[in-house]
Coordinates of C-alpha atoms in Angstrom, one line a residue:
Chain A
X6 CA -32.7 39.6 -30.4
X7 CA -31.7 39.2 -33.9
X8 CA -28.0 38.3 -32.6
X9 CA -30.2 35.0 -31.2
X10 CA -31.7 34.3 -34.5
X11 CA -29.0 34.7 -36.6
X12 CA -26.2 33.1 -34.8
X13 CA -28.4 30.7 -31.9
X14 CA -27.7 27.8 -33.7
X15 CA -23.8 28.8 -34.4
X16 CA -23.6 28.9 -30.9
X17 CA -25.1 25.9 -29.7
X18 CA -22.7 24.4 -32.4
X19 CA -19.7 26.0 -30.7
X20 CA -20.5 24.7 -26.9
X21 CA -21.5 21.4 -29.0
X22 CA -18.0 21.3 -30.1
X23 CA -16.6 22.2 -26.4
X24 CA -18.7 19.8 -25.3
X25 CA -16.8 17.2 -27.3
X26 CA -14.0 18.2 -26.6
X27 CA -14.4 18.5 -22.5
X28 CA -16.1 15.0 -22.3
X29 CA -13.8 13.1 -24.7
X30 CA -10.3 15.1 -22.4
X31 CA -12.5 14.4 -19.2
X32 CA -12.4 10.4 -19.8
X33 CA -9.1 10.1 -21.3
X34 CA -7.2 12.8 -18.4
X35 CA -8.7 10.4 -15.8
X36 CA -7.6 7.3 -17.1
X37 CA -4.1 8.6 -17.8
X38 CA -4.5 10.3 -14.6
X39 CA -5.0 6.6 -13.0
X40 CA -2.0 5.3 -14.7
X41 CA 0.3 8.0 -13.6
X42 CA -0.5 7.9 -9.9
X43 CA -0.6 4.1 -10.2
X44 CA 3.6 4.8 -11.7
X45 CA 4.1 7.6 -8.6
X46 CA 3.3 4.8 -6.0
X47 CA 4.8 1.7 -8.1
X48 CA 7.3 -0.5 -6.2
X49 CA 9.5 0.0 -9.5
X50 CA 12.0 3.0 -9.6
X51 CA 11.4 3.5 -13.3
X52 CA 7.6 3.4 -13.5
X53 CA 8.0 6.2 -10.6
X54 CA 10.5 8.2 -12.5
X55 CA 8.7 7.9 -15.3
X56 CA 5.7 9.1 -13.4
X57 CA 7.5 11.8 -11.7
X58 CA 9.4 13.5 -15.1
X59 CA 5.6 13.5 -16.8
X60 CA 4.0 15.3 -13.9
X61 CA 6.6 17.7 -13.6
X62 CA 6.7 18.1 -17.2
X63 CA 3.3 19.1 -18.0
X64 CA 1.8 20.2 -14.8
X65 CA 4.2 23.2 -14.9
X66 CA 4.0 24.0 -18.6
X67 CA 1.4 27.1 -19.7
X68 CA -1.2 24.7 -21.8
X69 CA -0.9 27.3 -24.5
X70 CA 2.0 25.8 -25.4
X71 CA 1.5 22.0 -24.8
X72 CA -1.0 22.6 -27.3
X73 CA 0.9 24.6 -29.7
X74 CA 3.2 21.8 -29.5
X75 CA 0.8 19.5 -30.1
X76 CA -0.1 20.9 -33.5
X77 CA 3.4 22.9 -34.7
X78 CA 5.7 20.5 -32.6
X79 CA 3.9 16.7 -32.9
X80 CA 2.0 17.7 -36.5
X81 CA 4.0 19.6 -38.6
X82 CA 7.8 18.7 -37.3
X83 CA 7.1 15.0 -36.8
X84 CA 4.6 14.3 -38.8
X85 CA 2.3 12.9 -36.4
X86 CA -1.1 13.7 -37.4
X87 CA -4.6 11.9 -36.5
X88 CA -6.4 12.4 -40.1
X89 CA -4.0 12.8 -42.8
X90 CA -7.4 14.4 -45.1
X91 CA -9.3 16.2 -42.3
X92 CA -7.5 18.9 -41.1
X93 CA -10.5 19.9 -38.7
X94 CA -10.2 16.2 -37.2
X95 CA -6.5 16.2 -36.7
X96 CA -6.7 19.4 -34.6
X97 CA -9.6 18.5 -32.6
X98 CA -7.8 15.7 -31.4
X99 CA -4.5 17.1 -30.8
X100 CA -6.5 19.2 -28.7
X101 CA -7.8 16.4 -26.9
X102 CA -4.5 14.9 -26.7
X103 CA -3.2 18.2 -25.3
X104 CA -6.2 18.8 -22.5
X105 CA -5.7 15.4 -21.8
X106 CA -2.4 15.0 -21.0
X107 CA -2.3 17.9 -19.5
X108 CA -4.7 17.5 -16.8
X109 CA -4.3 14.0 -16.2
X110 CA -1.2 15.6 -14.1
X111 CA -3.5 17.4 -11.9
X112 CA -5.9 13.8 -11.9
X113 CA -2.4 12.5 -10.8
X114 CA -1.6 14.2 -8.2
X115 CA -4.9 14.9 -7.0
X116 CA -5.4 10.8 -6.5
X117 CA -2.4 10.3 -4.8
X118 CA -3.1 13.0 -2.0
X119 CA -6.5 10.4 -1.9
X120 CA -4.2 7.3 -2.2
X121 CA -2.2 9.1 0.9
X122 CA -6.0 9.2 3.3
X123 CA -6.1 5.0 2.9
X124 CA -4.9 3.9 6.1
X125 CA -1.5 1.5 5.3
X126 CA -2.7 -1.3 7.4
X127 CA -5.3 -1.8 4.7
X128 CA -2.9 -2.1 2.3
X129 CA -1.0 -4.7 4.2
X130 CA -3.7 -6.7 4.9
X131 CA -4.4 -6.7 1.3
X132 CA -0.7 -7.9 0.8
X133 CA -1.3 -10.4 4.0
X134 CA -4.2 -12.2 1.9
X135 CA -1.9 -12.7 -1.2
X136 CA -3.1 -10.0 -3.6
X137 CA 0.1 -8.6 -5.8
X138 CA 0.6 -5.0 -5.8
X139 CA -1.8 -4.1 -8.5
X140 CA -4.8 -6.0 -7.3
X141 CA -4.2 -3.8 -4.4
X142 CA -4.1 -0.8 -6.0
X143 CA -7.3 -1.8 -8.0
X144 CA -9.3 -3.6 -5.2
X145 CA -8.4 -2.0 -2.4
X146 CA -6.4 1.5 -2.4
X147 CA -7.9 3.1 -5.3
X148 CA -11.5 2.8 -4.9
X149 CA -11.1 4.3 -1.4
X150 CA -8.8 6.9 -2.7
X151 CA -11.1 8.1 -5.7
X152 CA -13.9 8.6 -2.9
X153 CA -12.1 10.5 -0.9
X154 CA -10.6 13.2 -4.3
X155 CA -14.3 13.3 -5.7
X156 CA -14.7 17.0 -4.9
X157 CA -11.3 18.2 -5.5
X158 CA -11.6 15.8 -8.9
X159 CA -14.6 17.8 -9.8
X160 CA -12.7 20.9 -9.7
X161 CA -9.8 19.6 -12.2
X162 CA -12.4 18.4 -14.3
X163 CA -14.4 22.2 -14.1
X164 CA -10.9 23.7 -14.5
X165 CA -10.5 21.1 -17.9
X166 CA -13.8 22.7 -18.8
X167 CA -12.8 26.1 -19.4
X168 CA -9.3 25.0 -20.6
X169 CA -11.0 24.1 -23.5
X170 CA -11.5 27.2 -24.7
X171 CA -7.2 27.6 -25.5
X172 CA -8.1 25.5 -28.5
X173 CA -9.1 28.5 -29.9
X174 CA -5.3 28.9 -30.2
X175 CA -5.2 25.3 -33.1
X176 CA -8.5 26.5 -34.6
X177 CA -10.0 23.6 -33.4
X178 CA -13.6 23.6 -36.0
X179 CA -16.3 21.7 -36.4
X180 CA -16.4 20.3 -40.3
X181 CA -18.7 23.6 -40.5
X182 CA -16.1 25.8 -39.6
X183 CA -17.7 26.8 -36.2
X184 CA -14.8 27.7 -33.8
X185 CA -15.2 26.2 -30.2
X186 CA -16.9 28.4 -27.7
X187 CA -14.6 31.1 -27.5
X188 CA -13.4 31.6 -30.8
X189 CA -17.2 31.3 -31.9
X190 CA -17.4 34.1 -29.0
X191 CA -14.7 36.4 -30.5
X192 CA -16.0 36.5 -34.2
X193 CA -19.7 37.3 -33.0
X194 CA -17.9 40.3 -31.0
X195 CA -16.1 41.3 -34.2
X196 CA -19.4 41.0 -36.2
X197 CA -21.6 42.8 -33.5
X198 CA -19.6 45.4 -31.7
X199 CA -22.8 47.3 -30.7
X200 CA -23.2 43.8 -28.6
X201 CA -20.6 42.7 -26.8
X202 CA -21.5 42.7 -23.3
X203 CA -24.9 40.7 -24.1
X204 CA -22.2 38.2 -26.4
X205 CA -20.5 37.9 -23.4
X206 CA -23.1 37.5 -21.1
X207 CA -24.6 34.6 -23.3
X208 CA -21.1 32.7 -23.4
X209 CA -20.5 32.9 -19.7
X210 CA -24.1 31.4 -18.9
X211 CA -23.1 29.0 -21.5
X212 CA -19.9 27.4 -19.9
X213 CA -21.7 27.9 -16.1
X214 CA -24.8 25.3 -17.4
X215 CA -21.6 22.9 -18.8
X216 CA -19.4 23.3 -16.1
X217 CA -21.9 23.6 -12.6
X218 CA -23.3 20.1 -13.2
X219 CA -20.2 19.0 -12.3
X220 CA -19.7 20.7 -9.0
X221 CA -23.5 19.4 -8.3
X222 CA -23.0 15.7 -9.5
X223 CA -19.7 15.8 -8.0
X224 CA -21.2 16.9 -4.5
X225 CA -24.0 14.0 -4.2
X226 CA -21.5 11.7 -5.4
X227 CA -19.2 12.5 -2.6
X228 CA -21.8 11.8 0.0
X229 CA -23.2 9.1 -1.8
X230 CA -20.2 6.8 -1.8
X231 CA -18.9 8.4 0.9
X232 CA -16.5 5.2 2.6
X233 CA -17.8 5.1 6.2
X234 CA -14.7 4.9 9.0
Chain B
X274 CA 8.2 -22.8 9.5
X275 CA 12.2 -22.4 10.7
X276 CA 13.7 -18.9 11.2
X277 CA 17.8 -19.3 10.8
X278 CA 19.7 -16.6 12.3
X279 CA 17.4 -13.7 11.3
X280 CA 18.9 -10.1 11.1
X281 CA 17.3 -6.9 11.2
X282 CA 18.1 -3.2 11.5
X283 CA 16.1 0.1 11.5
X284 CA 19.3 2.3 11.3
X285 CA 21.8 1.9 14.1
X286 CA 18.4 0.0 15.9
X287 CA 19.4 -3.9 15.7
X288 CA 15.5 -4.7 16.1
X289 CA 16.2 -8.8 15.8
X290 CA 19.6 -10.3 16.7
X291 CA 20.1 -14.1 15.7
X292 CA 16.9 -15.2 15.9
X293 CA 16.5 -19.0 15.8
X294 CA 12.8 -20.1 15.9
X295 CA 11.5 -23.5 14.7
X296 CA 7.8 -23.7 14.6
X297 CA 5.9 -27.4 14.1
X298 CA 2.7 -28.0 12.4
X299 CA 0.0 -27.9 14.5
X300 CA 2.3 -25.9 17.1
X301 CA 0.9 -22.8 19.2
X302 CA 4.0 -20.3 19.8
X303 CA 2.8 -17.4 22.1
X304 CA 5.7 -14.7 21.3
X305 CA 5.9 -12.4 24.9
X306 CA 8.1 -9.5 25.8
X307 CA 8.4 -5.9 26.6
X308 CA 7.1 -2.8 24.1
X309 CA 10.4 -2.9 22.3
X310 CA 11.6 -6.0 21.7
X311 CA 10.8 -7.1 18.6
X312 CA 8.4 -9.4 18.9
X313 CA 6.0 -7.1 16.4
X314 CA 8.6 -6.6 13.7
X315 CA 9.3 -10.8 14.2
X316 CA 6.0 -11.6 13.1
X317 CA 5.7 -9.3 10.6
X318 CA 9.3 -10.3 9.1
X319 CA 7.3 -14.0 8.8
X320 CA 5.2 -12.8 6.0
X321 CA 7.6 -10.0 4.7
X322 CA 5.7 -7.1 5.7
X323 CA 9.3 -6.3 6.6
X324 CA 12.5 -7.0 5.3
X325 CA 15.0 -8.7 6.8
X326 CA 19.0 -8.0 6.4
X327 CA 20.6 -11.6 6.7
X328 CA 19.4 -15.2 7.7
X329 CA 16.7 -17.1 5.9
X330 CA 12.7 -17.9 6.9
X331 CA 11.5 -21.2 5.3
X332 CA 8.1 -22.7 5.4
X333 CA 7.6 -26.3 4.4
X334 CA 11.0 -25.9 3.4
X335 CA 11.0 -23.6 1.3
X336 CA 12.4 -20.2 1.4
X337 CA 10.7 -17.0 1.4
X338 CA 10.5 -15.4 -2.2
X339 CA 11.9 -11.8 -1.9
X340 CA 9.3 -10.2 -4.1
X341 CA 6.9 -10.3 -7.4
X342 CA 4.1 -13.2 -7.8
X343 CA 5.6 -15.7 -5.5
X344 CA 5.4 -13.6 -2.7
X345 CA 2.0 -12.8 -2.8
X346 CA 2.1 -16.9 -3.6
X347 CA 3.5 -17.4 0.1
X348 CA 1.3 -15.1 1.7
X349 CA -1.7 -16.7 0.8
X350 CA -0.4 -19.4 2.8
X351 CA 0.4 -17.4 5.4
X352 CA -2.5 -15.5 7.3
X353 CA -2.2 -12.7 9.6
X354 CA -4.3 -11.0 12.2
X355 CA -3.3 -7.4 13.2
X356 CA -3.8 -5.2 15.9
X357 CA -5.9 -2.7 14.2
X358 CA -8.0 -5.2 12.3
X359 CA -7.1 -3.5 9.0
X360 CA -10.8 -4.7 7.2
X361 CA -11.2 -3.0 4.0
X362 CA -13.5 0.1 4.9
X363 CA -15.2 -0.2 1.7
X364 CA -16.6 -3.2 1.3
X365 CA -18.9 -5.2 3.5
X366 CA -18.1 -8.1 6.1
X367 CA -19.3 -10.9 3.1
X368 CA -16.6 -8.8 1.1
X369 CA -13.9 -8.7 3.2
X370 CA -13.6 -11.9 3.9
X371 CA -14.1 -13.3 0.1
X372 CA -11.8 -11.2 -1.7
X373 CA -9.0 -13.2 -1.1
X374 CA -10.7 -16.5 -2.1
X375 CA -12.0 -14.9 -5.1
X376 CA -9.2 -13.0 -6.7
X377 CA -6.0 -15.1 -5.1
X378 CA -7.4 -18.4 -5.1
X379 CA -10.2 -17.9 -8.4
X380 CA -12.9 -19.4 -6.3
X381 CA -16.4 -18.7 -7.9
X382 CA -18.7 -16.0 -6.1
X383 CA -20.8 -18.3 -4.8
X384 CA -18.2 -20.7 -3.4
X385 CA -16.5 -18.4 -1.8
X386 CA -19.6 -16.6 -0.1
X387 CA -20.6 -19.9 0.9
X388 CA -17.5 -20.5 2.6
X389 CA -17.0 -17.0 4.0
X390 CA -20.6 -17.4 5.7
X391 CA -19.2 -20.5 7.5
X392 CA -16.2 -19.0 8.6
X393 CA -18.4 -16.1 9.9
X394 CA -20.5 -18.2 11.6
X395 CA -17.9 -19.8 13.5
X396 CA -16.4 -16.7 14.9
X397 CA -20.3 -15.8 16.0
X398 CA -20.4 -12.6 13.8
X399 CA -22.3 -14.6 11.1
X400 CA -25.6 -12.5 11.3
X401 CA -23.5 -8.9 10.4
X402 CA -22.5 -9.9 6.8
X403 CA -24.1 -7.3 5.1
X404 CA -22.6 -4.2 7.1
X405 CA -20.0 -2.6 6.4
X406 CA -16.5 -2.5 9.1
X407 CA -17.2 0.9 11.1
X408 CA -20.7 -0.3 12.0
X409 CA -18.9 -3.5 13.8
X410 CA -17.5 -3.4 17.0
X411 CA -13.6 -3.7 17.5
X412 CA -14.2 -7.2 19.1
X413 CA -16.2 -8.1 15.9
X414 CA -14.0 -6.3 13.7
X415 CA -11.3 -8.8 15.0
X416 CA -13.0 -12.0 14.4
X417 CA -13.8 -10.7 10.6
X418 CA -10.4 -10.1 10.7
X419 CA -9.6 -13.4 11.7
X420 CA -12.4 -15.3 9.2
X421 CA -10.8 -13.4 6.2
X422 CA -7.2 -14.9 7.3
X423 CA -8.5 -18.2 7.6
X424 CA -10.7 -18.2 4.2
X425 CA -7.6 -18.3 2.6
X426 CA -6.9 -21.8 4.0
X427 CA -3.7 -20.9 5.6
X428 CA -0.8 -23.0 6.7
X429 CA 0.2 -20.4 9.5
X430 CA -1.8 -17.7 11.2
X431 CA 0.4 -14.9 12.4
X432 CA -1.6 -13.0 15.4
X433 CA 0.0 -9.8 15.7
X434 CA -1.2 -8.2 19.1
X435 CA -4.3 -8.8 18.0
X436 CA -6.1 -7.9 21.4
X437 CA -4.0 -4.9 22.3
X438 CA -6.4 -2.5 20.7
X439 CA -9.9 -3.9 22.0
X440 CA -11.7 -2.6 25.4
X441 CA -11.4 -5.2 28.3
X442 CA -14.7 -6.6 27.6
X443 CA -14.2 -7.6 24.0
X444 CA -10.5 -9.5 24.6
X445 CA -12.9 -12.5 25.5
X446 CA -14.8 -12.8 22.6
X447 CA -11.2 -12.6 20.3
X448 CA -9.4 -15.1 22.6
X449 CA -12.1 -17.6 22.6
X450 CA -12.1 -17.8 18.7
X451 CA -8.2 -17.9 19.3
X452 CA -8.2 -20.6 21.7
X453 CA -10.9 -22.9 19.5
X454 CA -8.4 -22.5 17.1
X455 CA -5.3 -23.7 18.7
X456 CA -7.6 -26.6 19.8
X457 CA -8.3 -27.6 16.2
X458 CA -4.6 -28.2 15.5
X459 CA -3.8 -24.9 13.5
X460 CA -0.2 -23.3 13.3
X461 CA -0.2 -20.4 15.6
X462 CA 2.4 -17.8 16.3
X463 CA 0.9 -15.0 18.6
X464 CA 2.3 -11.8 20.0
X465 CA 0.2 -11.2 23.0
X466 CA 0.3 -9.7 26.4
X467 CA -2.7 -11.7 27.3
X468 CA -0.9 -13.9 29.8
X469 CA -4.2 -16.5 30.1
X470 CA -4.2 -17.0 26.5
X471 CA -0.4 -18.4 26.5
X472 CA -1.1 -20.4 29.8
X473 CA -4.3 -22.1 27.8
X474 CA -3.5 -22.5 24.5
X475 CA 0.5 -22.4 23.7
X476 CA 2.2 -25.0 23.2
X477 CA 5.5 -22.8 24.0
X478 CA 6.4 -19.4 25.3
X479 CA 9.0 -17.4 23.7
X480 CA 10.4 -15.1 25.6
X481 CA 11.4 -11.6 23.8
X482 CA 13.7 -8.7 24.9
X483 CA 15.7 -6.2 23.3
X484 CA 16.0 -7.6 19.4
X485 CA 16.9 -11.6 20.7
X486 CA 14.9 -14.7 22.4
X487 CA 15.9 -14.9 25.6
X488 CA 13.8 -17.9 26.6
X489 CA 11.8 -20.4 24.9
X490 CA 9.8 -22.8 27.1
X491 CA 6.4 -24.4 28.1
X492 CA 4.0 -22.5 29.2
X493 CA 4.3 -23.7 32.6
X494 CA 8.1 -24.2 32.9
X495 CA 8.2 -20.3 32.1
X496 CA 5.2 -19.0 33.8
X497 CA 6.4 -20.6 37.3
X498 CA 10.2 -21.3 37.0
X499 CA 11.9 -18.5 34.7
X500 CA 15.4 -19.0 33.9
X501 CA 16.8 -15.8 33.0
X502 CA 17.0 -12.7 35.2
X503 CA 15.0 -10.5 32.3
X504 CA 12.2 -12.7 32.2
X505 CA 11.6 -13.2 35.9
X506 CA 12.1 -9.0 36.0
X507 CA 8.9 -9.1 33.3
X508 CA 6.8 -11.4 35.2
X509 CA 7.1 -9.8 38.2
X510 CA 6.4 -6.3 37.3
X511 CA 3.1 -7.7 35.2
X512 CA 1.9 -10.5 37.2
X513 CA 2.3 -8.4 40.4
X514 CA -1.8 -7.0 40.1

């Protein structure tokens, strides 16, 4: 137990930090998410083009390297940085900005399959009463839509969860230089070799208490706004 | 409302030939026909739910906007009943019908409630505003359907088949809204196989077949003395029971 006392509070730090980082990706990824399925289903060819080359883009590159661009490719070669002093706080969000653009593809995609169970007479009656194309999208489509994907949402959003961990890859920190989870994970593996299996036993419980919330919340949400037909 | 030699194809499908319609204020037009004919795709060409290929629609005179702002502008003014009700499955009856008021017309919440509880009232389903659509029967579906068209304070109400999809004992209960209706001096242009409904309430009968108006008469004048050979071939088959 002396692997507890010396380095409990390191940990915690470390699923603090991927904590951070999974709730701040979580709300952007579904907002961007929003916007992107709101451009796949737009009356205007660019918007779904546009849509289209973004999805197709990121949902089908490894998010190893979206984030290694984020850091050698957006930071270094074009100078785009988020803190100009705190190295720490640039890469943690260009890791956010990674996760999140990154799984606001599978948001996308996942809310369109939802947009796809809203019968179309719905949407016509919408149009009937005079409401333009986005007030049907807001008032009408997509509220049903998001009830229908809140299940298969949760698991993009568990999937995010873990995905957090290829930070590791930036060396996203904390200002105390604590790695997220699974850097933390590998240098108390290199410190305590006589340990590893108990170090990985603690990390695994550690993302299951993050990520299976999720599932649960997830699974009374779906039944409690469940859209009666 | 004047339709001027309306075109539309779905493919090689010419759906509406020519069409000529001119509709008064305050004028019931019962559109009849075969399954096929285009009397479906007409109405829904009215308020642009379909596109049209050549020919203009005007309403007070003015013409149809093709898309954007004054579109949804136009359709305000137009309201439409269809046959599968089409309420919004997630919100409540009150909702349903106020959504338009509130976010087309910017009424305030409790305007528009009060308003929507009047109109609810009048087609008898007054004392269900709180549900939600699937706990409604198809008959009261309908006449929800029919007090969110009319909250909008429509010039025209469009009735596409809207009894088509109702069992037998719940046409009544749609019809009798439809006929109070007509009786009050709206604008009515209703596809319908109900055959009473046009001999009651229609101020004309216009006869569809195969994409073109064959015949456009009173009720009475087409009902007992058809013209054409197509119409009289209709009538007979469905009046024969």
């Amino acid at each position: 137990m002396d692997l507890i006392s010396e380095s409990g509070s390191a940990i915690l730090t470390s699923f603090g930090l991927t904590l951070r980082l999974a709730v701040f990706s979580g709300i952007f990824s579904l907002l961007l998410g929003v916007v992107l399925a709101t451009f796949r289903v737009s009356p205007v060819p660019v918007l779904r083009w546009i849509g289209a080359a973004v999805v197709y883009t990121f949902r089908n590159t490894p998010l190893t390297l979206v984030m290694f661009f984020t850091l050698f490719g957006l930071s270094y070669q074009l100078g785009f940085s988020f803190d100009k002093d705190l190295l720490y706080r640039n890469n943690f969000w260009l890791a956010v900005l990674a996760l999140s653009v990154y799984t606001s593809t599978f948001v996308c995609e996942v809310l369109r399959a939802g947009i796809n169970t809203v019968p179309l007479g719905q949407a016509e009656a919408a149009r009937a009463i005079g409401l333009t194309f986005t007030q049907n999208l807001r008032l009408v489509v997509l509220p049903q839509a998001l009830r229908s994907v809140i299940n298969p949402l949760a698991s993009v959003l568990i999937a995010m969860t873990k995905n957090t961990t290829v930070a590791v890859t930036i060396g996203v920190t904390t200002a105390t230089m604590v790695n997220e989870a699974s850097g933390q994970m590998k240098s108390l593996m290199e410190r305590n070799s006589d340990q590893i299996l108990l170090i990985f036993i603690i990390f695994a419980v550690g993302f299951m208490i993050l990520t299976l919330p999720i599932g649960f919340i997830a699974g009374w949400a779906a039944k409690r706004f469940a859209v009666i037909r | 409302m004047v339709l001027d030699h309306v075109d539309k194809h779905y493919g090689d499908l010419h759906v509406l030939q020519d069409i000529n319609l001119e509709i008064k204020r305050g004028e019931v037009v019962v559109v009849i026909g075969p399954s096929g004919s285009g009397k479906s795709t007409l109405c829904r060409t009215i308020n642009r739910l379909e596109t049209i290929d050549s020919g203009t629609i005007t309403l007070d005179g003015k013409e149809l906007p093709a898309e954007g702002k004054g579109l949804a502008k136009l359709r305000a003014e137009v309201g439409m009943v269809f046959q599968s009700f089409n309420l919004f499955a997630h919100k409540t009856i009150l909702q349903n019908v106020t959504l338009g008021p509130m976010k087309v017309r910017k009424l305030k919440k409790a305007e528009a409630e009060a308003e929507a509880k009047k109109l609810l009232d009048r087609v008898g389903v007054g004392a269900q505003a709180a549900k939600y659509p699937a706990q409604l029967s198809g008959g009261q579906q309908q006449r929800v359907a029919i007090a969110r068209a009319l909250a909008m304070k429509p010039q025209v109400m469009l009735f596409d088949e809207p009894t088509s999809a109702l069992d037998p004992e719940m046409v009544k209960e749609v019809l009798d809204v439809m006929v109070s209706l007509a009786k009050e001096g709206m604008t009515m242009i209703v596809v319908t196989h109900e055959m009473g409904f046009a001999r009651v309430a229609a101020d004309r009968v216009v006869f569809m077949a195969d994409g073109q108006i064959v015949e456009s008469n009173t009720p009475s004048e087409f009902f007992d003395n058809p013209q054409s050979e197509r119409a009289k071939d209709f009538l007979g088959k469905i009046l024969k029971h």
